[in-house]
Coordinates of C-alpha atoms in Angstrom, one line a residue:
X1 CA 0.0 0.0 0.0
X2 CA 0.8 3.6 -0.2
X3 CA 0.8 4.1 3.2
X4 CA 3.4 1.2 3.7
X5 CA 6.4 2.6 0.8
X6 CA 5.8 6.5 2.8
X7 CA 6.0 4.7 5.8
X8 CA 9.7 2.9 4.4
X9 CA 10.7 5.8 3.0
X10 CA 10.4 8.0 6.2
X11 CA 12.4 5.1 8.0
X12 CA 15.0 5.5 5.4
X13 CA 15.3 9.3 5.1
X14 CA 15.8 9.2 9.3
X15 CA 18.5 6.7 9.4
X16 CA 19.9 8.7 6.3
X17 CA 19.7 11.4 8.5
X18 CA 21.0 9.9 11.9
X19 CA 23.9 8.6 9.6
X20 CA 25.0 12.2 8.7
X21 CA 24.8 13.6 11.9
X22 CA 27.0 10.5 13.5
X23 CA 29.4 11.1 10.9
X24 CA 29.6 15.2 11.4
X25 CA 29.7 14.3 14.8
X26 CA 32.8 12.5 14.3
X27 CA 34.7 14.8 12.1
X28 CA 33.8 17.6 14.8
X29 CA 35.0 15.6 18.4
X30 CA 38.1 14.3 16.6
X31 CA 39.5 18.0 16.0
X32 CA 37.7 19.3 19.4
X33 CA 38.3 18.2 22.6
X34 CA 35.6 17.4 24.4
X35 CA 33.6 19.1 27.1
X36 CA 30.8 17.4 29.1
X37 CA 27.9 19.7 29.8
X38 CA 25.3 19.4 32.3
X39 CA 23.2 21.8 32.1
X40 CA 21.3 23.0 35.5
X41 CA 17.3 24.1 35.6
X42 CA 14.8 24.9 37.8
X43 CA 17.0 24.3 40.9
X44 CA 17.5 27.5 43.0
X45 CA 20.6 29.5 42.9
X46 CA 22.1 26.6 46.1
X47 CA 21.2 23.3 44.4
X48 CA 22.6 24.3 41.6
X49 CA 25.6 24.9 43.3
X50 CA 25.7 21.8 45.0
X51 CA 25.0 19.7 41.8
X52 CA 28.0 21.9 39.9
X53 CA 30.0 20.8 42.3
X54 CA 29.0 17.1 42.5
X55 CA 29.4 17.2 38.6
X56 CA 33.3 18.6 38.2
X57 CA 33.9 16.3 41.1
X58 CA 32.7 13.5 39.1
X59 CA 34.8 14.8 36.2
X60 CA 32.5 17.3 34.3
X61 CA 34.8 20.0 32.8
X62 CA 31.5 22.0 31.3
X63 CA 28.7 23.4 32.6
X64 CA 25.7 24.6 31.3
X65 CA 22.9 27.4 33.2
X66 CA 20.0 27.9 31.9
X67 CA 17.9 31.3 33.3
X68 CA 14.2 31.8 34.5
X69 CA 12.2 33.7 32.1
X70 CA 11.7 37.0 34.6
X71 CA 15.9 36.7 34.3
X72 CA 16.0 36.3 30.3
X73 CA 13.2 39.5 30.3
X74 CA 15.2 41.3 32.5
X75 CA 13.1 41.8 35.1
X76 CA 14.3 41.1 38.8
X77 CA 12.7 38.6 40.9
X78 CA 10.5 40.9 43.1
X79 CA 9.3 43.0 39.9
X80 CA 5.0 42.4 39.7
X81 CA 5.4 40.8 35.8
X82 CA 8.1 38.3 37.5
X83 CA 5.2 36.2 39.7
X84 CA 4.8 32.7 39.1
X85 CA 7.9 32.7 36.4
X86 CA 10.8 32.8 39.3
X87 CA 12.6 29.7 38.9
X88 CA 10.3 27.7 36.2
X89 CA 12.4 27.0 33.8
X90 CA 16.0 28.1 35.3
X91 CA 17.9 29.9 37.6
X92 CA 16.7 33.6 38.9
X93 CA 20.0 35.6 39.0
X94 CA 19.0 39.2 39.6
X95 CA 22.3 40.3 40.9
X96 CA 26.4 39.6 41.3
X97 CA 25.6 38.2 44.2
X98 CA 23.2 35.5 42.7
X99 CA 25.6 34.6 40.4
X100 CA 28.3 34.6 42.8
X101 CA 25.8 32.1 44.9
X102 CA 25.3 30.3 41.9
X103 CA 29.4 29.5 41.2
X104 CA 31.0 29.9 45.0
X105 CA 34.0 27.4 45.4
X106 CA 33.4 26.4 41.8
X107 CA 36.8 27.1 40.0
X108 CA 35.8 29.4 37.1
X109 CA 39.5 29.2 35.7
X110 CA 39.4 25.7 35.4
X111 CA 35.4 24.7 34.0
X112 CA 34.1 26.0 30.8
X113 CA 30.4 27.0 31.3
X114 CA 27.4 27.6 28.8
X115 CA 24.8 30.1 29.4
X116 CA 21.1 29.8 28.2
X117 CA 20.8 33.1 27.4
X118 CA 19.8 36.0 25.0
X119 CA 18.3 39.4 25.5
X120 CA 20.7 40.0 28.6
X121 CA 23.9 38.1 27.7
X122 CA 26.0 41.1 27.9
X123 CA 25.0 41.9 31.5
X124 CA 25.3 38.0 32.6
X125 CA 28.6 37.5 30.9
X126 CA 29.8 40.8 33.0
X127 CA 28.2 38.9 35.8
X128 CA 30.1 36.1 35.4
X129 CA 33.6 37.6 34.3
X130 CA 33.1 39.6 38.3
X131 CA 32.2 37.1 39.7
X132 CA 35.4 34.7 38.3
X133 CA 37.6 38.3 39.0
X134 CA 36.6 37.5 42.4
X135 CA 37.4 34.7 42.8
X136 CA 41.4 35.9 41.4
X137 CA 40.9 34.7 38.3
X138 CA 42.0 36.9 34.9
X139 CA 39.1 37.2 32.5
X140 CA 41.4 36.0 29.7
X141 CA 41.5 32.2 31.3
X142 CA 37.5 32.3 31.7
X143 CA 35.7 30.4 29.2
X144 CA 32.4 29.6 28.3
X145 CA 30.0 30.7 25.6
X146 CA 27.2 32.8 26.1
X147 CA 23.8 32.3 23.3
X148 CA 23.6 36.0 22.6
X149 CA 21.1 35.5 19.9
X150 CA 19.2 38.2 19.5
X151 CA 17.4 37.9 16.4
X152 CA 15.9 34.6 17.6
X153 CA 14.2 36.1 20.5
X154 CA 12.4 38.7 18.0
X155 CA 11.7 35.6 15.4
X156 CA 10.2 32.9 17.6
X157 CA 9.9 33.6 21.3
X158 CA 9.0 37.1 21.9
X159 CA 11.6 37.8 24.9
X160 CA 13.6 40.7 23.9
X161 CA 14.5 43.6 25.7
X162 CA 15.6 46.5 23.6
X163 CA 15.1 47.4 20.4
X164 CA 16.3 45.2 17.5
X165 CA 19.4 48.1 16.7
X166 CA 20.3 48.1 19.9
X167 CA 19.9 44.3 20.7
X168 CA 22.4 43.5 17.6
X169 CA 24.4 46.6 18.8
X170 CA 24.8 45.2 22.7
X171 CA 25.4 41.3 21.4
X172 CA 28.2 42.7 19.1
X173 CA 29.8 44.8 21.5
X174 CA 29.7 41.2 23.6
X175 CA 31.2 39.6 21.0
X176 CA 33.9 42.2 20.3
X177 CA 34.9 42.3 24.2
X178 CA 35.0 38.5 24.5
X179 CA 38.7 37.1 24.7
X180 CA 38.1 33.2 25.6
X181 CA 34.5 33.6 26.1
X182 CA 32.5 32.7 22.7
X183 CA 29.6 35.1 23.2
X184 CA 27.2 34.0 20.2
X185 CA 25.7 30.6 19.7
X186 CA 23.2 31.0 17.4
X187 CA 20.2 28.8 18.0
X188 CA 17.6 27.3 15.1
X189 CA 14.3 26.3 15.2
X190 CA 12.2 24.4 12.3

């Protein structure tokens, strides 16, 4: 039947598919080394902590943080549009201090981490490179990556900040200040 040869063929095109991606997979880890990422959600700022640190003590050399939506609107915590979003789908950090909470005792220097986040990368990459400077580490040993992809947030979610100028304007300054930190990971959705 019809329905049977669409139903091989689809089987086909996805192992075609999964095929090409194990294969550009590959080429890509063989030239990279690799980092492990974990990325933390939902916990609060102290969880996290603690599972950061029962991760690089179990031999993670990546992290990944992913930010509540008041945080990725840029609203703090306590602001009236923030209810019922803290903490849903990430970590609130609405100050150094958070994010100091967030990475205490975690040696910055040492782990690369990943952050989840767009509208306000600049100001949580600053965040971060403080809160490592604290800690007595140079900003040229801290890496990471940072999304900083502005576009998308006007395209398919809805959660920018500033204007579109001035979003591409503040993401490229982050891009041109970044030494080991790669501050644009640009993100794709079908």
């Amino acid at each position: 039947s019809w329905f049977g040869l669409f139903k091989i063929i689809a089987i086909v095109k996805t192992k075609i598919n999964e095929l090409k991606l194990n294969i550009i997979l590959k080429l890509f880890f063989i030239k990279t080394p690799s980092i492990k990422i974990v990325q933390i959600d939902k916990d609060k700022k102290i969880s996290g902590n603690n599972t950061f640190k029962l991760l690089i003590d179990n031999g993670q050399t990546g992290l990944s943080a992913a930010f509540d939506l008041p945080t990725q609107t840029g609203y703090d915590s306590d602001h009236p549009m923030a209810l019922g979003e803290i903490g849903q789908v990430g970590v609130a950090i609405d100050s150094l201090a958070d994010m100091e909470e967030m990475f205490a005792d975690i040696p910055l220097d040492k782990i690369s981490t990943s952050m989840t986040i767009n509208a306000p990368a600049a100001v949580l990459v600053a965040m971060y490179l403080v809160a490592a400077e604290k800690q007595g580490h140079a900003y040229s040993v801290i890496t990471g990556t940072a999304q900083n992809d502005v576009l998308k947030e006007y395209v398919a979610r809805g959660t920018y900040i500033f204007p579109p100028k001035e979003s591409v304007r503040l993401a490229a300054n982050l891009i041109n200040f970044s030494n080991n930190f790669s501050s644009l990971s640009m993100s794709y959705f079908l």
